[in-house]
Coordinates of C-alpha atoms and ligand atoms in Angstrom, one line a residue:
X1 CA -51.6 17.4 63.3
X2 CA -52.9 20.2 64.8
X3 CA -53.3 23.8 63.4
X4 CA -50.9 25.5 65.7
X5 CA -48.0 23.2 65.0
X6 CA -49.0 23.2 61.1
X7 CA -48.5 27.0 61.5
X8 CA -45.2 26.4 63.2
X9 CA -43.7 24.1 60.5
X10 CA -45.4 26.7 58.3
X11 CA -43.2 29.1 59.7
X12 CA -40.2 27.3 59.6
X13 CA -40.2 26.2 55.9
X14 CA -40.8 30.6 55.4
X15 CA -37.5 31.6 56.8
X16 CA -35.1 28.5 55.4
X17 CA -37.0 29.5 51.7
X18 CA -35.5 32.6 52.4
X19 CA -32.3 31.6 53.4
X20 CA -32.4 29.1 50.5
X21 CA -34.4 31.0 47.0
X22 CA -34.8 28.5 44.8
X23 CA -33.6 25.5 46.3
X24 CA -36.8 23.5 45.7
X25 CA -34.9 19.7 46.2
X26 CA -34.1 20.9 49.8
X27 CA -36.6 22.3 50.8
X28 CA -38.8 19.5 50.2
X29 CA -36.1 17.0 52.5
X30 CA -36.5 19.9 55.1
X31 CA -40.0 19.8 55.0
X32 CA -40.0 16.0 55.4
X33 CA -37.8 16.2 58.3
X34 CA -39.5 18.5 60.4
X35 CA -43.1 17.4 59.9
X36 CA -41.9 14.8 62.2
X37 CA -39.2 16.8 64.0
X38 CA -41.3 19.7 65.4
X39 CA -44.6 17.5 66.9
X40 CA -42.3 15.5 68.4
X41 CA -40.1 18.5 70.1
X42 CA -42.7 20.7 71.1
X43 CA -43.0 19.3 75.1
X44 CA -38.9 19.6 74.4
X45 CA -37.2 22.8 75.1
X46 CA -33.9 22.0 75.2
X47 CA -34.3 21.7 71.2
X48 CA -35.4 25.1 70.7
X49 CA -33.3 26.6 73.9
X50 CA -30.3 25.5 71.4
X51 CA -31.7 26.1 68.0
X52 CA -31.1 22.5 66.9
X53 CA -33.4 22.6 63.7
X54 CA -32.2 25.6 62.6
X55 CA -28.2 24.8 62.9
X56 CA -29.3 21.5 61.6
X57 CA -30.7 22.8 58.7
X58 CA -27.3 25.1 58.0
X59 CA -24.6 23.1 57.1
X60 CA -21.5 23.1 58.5
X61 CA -19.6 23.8 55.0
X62 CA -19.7 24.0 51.6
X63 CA -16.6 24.0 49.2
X64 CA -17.0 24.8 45.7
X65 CA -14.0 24.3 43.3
X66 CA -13.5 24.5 39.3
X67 CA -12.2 21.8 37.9
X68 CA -10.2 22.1 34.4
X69 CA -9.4 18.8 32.4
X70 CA -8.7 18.1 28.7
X71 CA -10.3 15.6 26.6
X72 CA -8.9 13.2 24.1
X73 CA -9.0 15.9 21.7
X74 CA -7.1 17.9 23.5
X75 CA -10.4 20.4 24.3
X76 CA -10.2 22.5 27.5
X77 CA -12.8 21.5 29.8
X78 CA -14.2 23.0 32.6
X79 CA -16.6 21.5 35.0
X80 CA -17.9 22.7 38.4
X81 CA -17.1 20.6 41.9
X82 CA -18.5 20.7 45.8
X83 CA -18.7 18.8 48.6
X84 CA -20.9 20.1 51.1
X85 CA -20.1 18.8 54.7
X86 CA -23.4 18.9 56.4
X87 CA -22.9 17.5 60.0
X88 CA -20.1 16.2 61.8
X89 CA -21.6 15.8 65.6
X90 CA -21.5 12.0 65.3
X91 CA -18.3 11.3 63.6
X92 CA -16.6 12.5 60.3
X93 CA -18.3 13.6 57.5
X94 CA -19.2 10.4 55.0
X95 CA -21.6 10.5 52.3
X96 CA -21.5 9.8 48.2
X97 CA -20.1 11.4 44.9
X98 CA -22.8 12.2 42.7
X99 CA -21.6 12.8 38.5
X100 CA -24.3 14.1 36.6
X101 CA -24.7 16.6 34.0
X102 CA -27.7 18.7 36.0
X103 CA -26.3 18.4 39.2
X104 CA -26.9 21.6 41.4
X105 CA -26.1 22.4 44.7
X106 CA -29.8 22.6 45.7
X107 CA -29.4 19.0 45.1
X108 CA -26.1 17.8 47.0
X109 CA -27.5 20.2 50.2
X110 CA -30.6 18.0 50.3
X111 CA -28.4 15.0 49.7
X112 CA -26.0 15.7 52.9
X113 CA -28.9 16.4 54.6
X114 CA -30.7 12.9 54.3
X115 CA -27.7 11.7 54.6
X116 CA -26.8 13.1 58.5
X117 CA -30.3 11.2 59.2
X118 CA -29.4 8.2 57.8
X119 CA -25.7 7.9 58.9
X120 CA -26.8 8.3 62.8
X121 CA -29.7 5.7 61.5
X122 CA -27.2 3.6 61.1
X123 CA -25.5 3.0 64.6
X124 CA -22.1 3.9 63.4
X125 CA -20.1 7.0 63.9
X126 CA -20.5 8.9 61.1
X127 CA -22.1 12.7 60.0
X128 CA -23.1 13.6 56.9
X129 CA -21.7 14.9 53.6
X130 CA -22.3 14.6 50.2
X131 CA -20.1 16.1 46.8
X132 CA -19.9 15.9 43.6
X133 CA -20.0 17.7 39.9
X134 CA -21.8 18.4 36.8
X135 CA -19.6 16.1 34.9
X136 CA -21.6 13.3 32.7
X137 CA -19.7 10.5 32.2
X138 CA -21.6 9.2 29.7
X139 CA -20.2 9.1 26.5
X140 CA -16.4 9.7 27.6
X141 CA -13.4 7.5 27.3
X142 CA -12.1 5.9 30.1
X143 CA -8.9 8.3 30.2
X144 CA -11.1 11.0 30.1
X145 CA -12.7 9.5 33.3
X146 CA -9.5 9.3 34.3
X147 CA -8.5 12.5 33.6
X148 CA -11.0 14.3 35.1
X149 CA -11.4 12.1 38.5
X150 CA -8.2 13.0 38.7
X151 CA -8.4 16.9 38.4
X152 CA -11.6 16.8 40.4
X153 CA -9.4 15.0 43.6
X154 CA -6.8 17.6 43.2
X155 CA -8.9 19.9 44.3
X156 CA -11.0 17.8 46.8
X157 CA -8.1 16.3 48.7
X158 CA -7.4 19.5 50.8
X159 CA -11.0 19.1 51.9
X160 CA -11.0 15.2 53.1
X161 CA -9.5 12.9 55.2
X162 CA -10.0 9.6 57.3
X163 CA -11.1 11.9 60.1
X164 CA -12.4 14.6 58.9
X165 CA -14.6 13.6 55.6
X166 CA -14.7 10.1 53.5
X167 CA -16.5 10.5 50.5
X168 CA -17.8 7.2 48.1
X169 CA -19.9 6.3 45.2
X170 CA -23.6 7.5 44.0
X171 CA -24.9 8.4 40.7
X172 CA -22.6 8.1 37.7
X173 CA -19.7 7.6 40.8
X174 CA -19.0 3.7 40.5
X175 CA -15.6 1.1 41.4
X176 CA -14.2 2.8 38.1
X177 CA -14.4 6.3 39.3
X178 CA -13.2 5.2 43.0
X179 CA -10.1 3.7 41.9
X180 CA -9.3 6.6 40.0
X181 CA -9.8 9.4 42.7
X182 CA -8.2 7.0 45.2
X183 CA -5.1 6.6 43.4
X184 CA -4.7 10.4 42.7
X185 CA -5.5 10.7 46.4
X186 CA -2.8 8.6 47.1
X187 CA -0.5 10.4 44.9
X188 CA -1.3 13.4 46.2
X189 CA -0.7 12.6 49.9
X190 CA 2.1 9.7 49.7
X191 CA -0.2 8.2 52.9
X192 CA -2.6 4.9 52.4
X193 CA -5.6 5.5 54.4
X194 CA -9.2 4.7 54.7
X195 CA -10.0 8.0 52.9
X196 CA -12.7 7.1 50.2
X197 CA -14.9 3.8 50.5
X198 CA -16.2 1.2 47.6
X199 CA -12.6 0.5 47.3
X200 CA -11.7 -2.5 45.2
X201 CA -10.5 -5.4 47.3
X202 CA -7.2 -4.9 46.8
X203 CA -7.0 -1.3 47.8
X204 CA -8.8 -1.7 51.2
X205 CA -12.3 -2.4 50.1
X206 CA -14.9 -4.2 51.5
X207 CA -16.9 -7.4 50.6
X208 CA -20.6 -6.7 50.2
X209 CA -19.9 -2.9 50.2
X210 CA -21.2 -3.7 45.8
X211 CA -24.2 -5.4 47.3
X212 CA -24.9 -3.9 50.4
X213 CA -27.5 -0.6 49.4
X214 CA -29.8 -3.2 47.2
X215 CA -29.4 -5.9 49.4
X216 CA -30.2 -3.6 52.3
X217 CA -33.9 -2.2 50.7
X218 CA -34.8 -5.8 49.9
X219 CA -34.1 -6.7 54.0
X220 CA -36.0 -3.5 55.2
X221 CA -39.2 -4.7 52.6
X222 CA -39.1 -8.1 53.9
X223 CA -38.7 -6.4 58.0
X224 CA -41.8 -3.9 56.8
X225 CA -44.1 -7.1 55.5
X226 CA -42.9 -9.4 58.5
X227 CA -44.4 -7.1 60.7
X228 CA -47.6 -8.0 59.1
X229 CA -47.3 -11.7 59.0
X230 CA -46.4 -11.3 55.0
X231 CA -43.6 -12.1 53.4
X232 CA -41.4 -11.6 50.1
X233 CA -42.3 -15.1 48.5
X234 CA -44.4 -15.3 45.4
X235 CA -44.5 -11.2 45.1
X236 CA -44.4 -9.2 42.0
X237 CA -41.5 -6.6 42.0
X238 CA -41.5 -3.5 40.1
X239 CA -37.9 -1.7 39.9
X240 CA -36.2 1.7 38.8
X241 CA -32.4 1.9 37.8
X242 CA -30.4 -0.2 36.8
X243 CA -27.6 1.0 38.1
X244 CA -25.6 -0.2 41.3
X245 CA -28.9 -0.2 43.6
X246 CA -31.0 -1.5 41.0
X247 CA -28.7 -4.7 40.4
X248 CA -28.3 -6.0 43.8
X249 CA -31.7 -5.2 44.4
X250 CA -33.3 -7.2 42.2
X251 CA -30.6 -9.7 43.2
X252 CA -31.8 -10.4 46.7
X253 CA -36.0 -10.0 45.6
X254 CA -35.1 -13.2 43.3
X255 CA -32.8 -15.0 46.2
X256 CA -35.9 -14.2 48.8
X257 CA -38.8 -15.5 46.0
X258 CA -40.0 -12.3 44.4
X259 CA -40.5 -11.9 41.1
X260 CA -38.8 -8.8 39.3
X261 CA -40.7 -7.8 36.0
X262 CA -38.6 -4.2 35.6
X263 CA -35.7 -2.3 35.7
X264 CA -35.8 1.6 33.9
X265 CA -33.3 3.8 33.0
X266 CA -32.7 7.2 31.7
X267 CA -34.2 6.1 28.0
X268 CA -37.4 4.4 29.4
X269 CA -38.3 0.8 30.8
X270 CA -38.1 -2.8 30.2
X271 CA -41.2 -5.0 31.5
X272 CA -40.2 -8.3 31.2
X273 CA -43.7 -10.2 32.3
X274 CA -41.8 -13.8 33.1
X275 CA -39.6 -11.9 35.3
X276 CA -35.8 -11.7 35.4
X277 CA -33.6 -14.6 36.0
X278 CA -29.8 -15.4 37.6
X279 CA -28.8 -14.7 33.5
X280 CA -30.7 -11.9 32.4
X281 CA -29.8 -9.8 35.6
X282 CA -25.9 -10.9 34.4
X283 CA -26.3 -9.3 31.4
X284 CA -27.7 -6.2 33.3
X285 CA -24.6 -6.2 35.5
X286 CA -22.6 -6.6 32.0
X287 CA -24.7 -4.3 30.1
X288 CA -24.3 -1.4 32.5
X289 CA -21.0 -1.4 34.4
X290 CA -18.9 -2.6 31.3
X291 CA -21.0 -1.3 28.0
X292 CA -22.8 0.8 29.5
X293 CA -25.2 0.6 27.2
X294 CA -29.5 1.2 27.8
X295 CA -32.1 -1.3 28.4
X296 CA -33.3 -1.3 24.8
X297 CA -30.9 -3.9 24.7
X298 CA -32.2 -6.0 26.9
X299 CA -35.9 -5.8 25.0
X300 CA -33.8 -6.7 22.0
X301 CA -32.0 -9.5 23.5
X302 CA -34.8 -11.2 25.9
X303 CA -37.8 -10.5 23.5
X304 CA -39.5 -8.7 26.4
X305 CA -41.3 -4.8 26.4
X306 CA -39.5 -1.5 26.0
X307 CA -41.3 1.6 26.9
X308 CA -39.6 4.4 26.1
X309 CA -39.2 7.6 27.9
X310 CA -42.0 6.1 30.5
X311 CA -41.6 5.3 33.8
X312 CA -42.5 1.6 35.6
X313 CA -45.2 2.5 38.0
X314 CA -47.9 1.8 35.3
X315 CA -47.2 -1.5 35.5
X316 CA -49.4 -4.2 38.4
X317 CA -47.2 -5.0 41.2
X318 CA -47.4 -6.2 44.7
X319 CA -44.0 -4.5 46.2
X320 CA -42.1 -1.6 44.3
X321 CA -38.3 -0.4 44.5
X322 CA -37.9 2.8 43.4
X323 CA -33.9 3.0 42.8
X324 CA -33.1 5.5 40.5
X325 CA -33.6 9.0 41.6
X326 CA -35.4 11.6 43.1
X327 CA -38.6 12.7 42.4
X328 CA -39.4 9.3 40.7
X329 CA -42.7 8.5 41.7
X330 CA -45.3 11.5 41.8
X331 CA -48.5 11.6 42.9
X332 CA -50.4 10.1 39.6
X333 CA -47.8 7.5 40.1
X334 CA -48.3 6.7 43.6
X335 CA -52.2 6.3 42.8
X336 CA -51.4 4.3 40.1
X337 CA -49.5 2.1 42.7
X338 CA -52.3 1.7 45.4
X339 CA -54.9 1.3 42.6
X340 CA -53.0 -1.4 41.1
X341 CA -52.4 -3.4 44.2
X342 CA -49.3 -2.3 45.4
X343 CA -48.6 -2.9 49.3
X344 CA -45.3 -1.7 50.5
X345 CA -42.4 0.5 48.7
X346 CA -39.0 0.6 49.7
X347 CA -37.0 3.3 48.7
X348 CA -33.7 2.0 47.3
X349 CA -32.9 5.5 45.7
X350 CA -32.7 9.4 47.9
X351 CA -36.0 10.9 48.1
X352 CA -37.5 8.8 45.1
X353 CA -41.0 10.4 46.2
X354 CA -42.6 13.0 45.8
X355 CA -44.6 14.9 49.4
X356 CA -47.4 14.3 47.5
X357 CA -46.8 11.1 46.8
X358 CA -45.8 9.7 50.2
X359 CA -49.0 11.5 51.3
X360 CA -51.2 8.9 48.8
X361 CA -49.1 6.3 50.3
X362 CA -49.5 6.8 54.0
X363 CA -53.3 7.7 53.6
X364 CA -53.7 4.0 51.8
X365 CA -51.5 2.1 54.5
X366 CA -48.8 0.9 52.4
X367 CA -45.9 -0.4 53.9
X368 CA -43.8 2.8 53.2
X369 CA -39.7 2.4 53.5
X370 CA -38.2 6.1 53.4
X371 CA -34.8 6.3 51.7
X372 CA -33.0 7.4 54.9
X373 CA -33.9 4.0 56.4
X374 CA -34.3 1.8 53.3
X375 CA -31.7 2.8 51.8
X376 CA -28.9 3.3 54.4
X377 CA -27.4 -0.4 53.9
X378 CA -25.0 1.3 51.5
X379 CA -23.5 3.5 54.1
X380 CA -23.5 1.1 56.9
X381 CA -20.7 -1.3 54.8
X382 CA -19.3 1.5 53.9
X383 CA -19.0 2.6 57.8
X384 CA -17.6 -1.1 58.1
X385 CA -15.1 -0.6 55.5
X386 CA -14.0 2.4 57.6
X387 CA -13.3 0.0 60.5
X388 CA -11.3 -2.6 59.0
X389 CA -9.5 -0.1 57.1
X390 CA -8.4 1.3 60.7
X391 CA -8.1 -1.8 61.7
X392 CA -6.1 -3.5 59.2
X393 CA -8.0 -6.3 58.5
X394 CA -10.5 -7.8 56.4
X395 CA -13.7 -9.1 57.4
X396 CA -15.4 -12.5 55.2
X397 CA -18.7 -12.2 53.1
X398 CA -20.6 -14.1 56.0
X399 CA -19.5 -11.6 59.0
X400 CA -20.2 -8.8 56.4
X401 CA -23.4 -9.9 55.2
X402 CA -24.3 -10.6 59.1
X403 CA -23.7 -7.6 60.4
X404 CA -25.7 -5.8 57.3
X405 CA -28.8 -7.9 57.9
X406 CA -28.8 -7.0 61.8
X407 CA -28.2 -3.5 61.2
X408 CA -31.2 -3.0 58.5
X409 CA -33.2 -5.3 61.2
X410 CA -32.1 -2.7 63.9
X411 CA -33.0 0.4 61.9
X412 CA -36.8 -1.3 61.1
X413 CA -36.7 -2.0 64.9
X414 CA -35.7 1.8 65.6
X415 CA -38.7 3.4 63.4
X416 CA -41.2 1.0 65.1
X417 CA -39.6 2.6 68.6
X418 CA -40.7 6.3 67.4
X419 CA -43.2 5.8 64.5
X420 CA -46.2 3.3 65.6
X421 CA -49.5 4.9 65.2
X422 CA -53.0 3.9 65.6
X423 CA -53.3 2.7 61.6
X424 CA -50.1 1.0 62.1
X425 CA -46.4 2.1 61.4
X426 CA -45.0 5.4 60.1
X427 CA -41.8 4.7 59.2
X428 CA -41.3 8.5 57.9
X429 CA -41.6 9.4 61.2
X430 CA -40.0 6.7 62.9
X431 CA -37.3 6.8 60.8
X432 CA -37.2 11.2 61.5
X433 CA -37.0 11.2 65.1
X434 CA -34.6 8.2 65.4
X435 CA -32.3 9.7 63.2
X436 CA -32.7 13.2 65.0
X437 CA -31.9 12.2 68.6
X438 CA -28.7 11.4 68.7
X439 CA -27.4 13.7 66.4
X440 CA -29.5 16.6 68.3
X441 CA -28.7 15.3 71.8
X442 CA -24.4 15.7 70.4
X443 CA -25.2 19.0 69.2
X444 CA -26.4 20.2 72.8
X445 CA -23.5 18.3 74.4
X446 CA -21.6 20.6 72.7
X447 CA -22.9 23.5 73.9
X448 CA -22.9 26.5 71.2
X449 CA -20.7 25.7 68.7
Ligands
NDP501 P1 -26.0 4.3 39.3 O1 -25.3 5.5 38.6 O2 -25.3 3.0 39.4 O3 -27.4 4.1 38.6 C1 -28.3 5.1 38.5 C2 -29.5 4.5 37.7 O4 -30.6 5.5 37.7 C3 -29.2 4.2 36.3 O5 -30.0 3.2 35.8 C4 -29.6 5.6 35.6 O6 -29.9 5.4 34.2 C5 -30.8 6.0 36.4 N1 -31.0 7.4 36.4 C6 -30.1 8.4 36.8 N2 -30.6 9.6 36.6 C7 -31.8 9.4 36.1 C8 -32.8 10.3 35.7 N3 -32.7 11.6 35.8 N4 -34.0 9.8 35.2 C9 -34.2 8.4 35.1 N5 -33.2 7.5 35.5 C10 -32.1 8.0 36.0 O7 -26.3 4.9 40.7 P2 -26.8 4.1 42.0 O8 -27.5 2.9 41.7 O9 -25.6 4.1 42.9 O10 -27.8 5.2 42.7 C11 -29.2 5.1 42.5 C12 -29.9 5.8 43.6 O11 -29.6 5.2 44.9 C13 -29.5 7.3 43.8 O12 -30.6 8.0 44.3 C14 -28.5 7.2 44.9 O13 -28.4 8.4 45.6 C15 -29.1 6.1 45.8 N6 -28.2 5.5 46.7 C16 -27.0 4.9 46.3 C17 -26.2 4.2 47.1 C18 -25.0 3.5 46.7 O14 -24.4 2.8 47.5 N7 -24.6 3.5 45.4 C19 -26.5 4.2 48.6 C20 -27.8 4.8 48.9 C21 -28.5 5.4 48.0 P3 -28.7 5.2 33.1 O15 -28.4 3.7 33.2 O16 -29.4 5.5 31.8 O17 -27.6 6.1 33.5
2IT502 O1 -26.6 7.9 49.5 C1 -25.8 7.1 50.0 O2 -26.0 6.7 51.2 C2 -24.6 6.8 49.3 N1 -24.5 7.1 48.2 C3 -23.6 5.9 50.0 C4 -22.7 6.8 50.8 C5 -21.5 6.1 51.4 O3 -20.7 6.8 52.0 O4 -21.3 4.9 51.2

């Protein structure tokens, strides 16, 4: 890059810091975004004739709401909601719920930002949005769950709509807390629309939609190594999470001939060296979504390694998953990576990476899968879900599971379009300006709006 467009991004990143004080989690997506963005624009006027990066980096709206519940005690609680609706050129807002007890706002903006990427990424109609609260819902009952779902979609509802915004799970946001938004939705509004997704299947869901984001990183790894004559079998997996991403990843690495060796969560990591099996990930599934429990059990259980507090990336691996959260794998961890063999990652989580470290990783080659492309599987059922619910009708596991492996083959084939470079591909960049495009060349259609 030269020094005149450094100076321009430079530039850039100045004013939205001072648009945006201390919103360090979007800044960093920003600055992602337009290290691609603004090379690839500068021969392109009509991009700065209409001020795209700037109204792209401004989202369209944010709603913030208070949101009052009682627990079983009969305690007054008070917890803080948003949804911030990022970009609706492409089609209605859609993006995830996000429950956890830090959450900021810094956070959901760079959320629905990545998101309005990945959606157009996708091929479907759909802009970016993403919501949530600083409710934890570890440790409550289930009618507290309840409760406050409830009080939260009470105030979200005036907000959303099958047109206008549908939001689904992410972080602490899983079938449980679906069911019960959607069912206060539905109470709320007396109509039965496609107005959340990760429905159960009896509500409007979709097969595969549980699957789809883990299944989808594990298809976008084995497109990154095909392209190199390489392939899944025999490799040695390294996974963060175990959550819904997590899971389903590890779940297709096994089906496709890897070998997973760990899963992490918020108390530290398991390293299991003879790798996980059909019956160990069960227990997992069982150990998370109904217990909800930590991984210490699974040392306990299996007779395998616990490291608390500690992240996986010390341990040797050919491929890595990173599918927890953000700011997983920093720079000392990305060394560790490349030093240890590692050749491709595949971001399951949002922004797992740190700048730095997808700096180590792109100056190494490794096959590197950003989240927006990796990880957009997720979103693309859920855009399917969307369809059938208009439609009425449900499609079978094998048309599902079709259309997901053709749309992550379509989104590695779209980076290659924009990102090939004389050391081979960069799918940051690929990934950047695919994204970009469509949703920029809407925005000019428009005119100034
Ligand atoms: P879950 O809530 O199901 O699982 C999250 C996992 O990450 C859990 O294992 C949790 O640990 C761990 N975790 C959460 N916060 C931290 C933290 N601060 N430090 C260490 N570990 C943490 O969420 P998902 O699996 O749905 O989401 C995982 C990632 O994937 C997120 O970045 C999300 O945005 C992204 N994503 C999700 C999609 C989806 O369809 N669900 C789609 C695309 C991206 P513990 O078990 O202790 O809670
Ligand atoms: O980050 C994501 O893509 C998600 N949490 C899924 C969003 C969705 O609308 O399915």
């Amino acid at each position: 890059m030269n020094k005149a467009t450094k100076s321009q991004i430079n530039q850039f990143m100045e004013g939205l810091e001072r648009r945006n004080p201390g919103e360090a989690m979007f800044h960093q997506a920003v600055y992602e975004v337009i290290s691609s963005i603004i090379p690839y624009i500068q021969d392109k006027p009509e991009y700065h004739e209409y001020r795209i990066l700037e109204r792209l980096t401004e989202p369209d709206r944010i709603v913030s709401f208070r949101v009052c519940w009682e627990d079983d005690k009969g305690n007054v609680r008070v917890n803080r909601g948003y949804r911030v609706q990022h970009n609706n050129s492409i089609g209605p807002y859609k993006g995830g719920i996000r429950f956890h007890h830090d959450l900021n706002l810094a956070e959901l903006k760079f959320l629905a930002f990545e998101q309005t990427f990945k959606n157009s990424l996708t091929g479907l109609p759909m802009g970016g949005g993403k919501g949530g609260s600083d409710f934890n819902p570890k440790g409550k009952s289930d009618r507290e769950v309840m409760r406050f779902c409830q009080s939260f979609m009470t105030q979200l509802t005036r907000h959303i709509g099958p047109h206008t915004d549908i939001p689904a799970g992410d972080i602490g946001v899983g079938a449980r807390e679906i069911s019960y938004m959607f069912g206060q939705h539905l109470r709320l509004n007396n109509q039965f629309t496609g107005v959340l997704t990760g429905k159960g299947l009896a509500f409007g869901g979709s097969l595969v939609r549980t699957e789809a984001t883990g299944y989808g990183s594990v298809y976008f790894m084995e497109d990154m190594l095909k392209q190199q004559g390489n392939s899944l079998d025999g490799k040695v997996a390294t996974i963060s999470g175990s959550g819904n991403v997590a899971q389903f990843t590890a779940e297709k690495a096994m089906q496709l001939g890897a070998k997973v060796v760990t899963l992490s969560d918020r108390s530290g990591f398991i390293y299991d060296k003879e790798g996980l099996s059909h019956d160990k990930l069960e227990f997992v599934k069982s150990l998370k979504t109904n217990k909800r429990g930590t991984l210490k059990e699974y040392a306990d259980e299996f007779g395998c390694e616990f490291h608390a507090d500690a992240k996986p990336w010390k341990v040797p691996c050919d491929i890595a998953f990173p599918s927890a959260t953000q700011n997983d794998i920093d720079e000392d961890s990305a060394k560790l990576l490349v030093k240890n063999g590692c050749i491709g990652v595949s971001e399951g989580a949002n922004m797992p990476s740190t700048i730095a470290a997808i700096d180590v990783f792109q100056q190494s080659n490794l096959l590197f899968g950003p989240s927006k492309a990796a990880n957009a599987g997720g979103v693309a059922i859920s855009g399917l879900e969307m369809t059938q619910n208009s439609m009425r009708l449900s499609w079978s596991v094998d048309e599902l599971n079709e259309r997901l492996r053709t749309i992550m083959r379509d989104i590695h084939d779209k980076c290659l379009e924009h990102g090939i470079e004389k050391n081979g591909v960069n799918y940051v960049k690929g990934a950047n300006i695919a994204g970009f495009i469509k949703v920029a060349n809407a925005m000019i259609a428009y005119g100034i709006v």
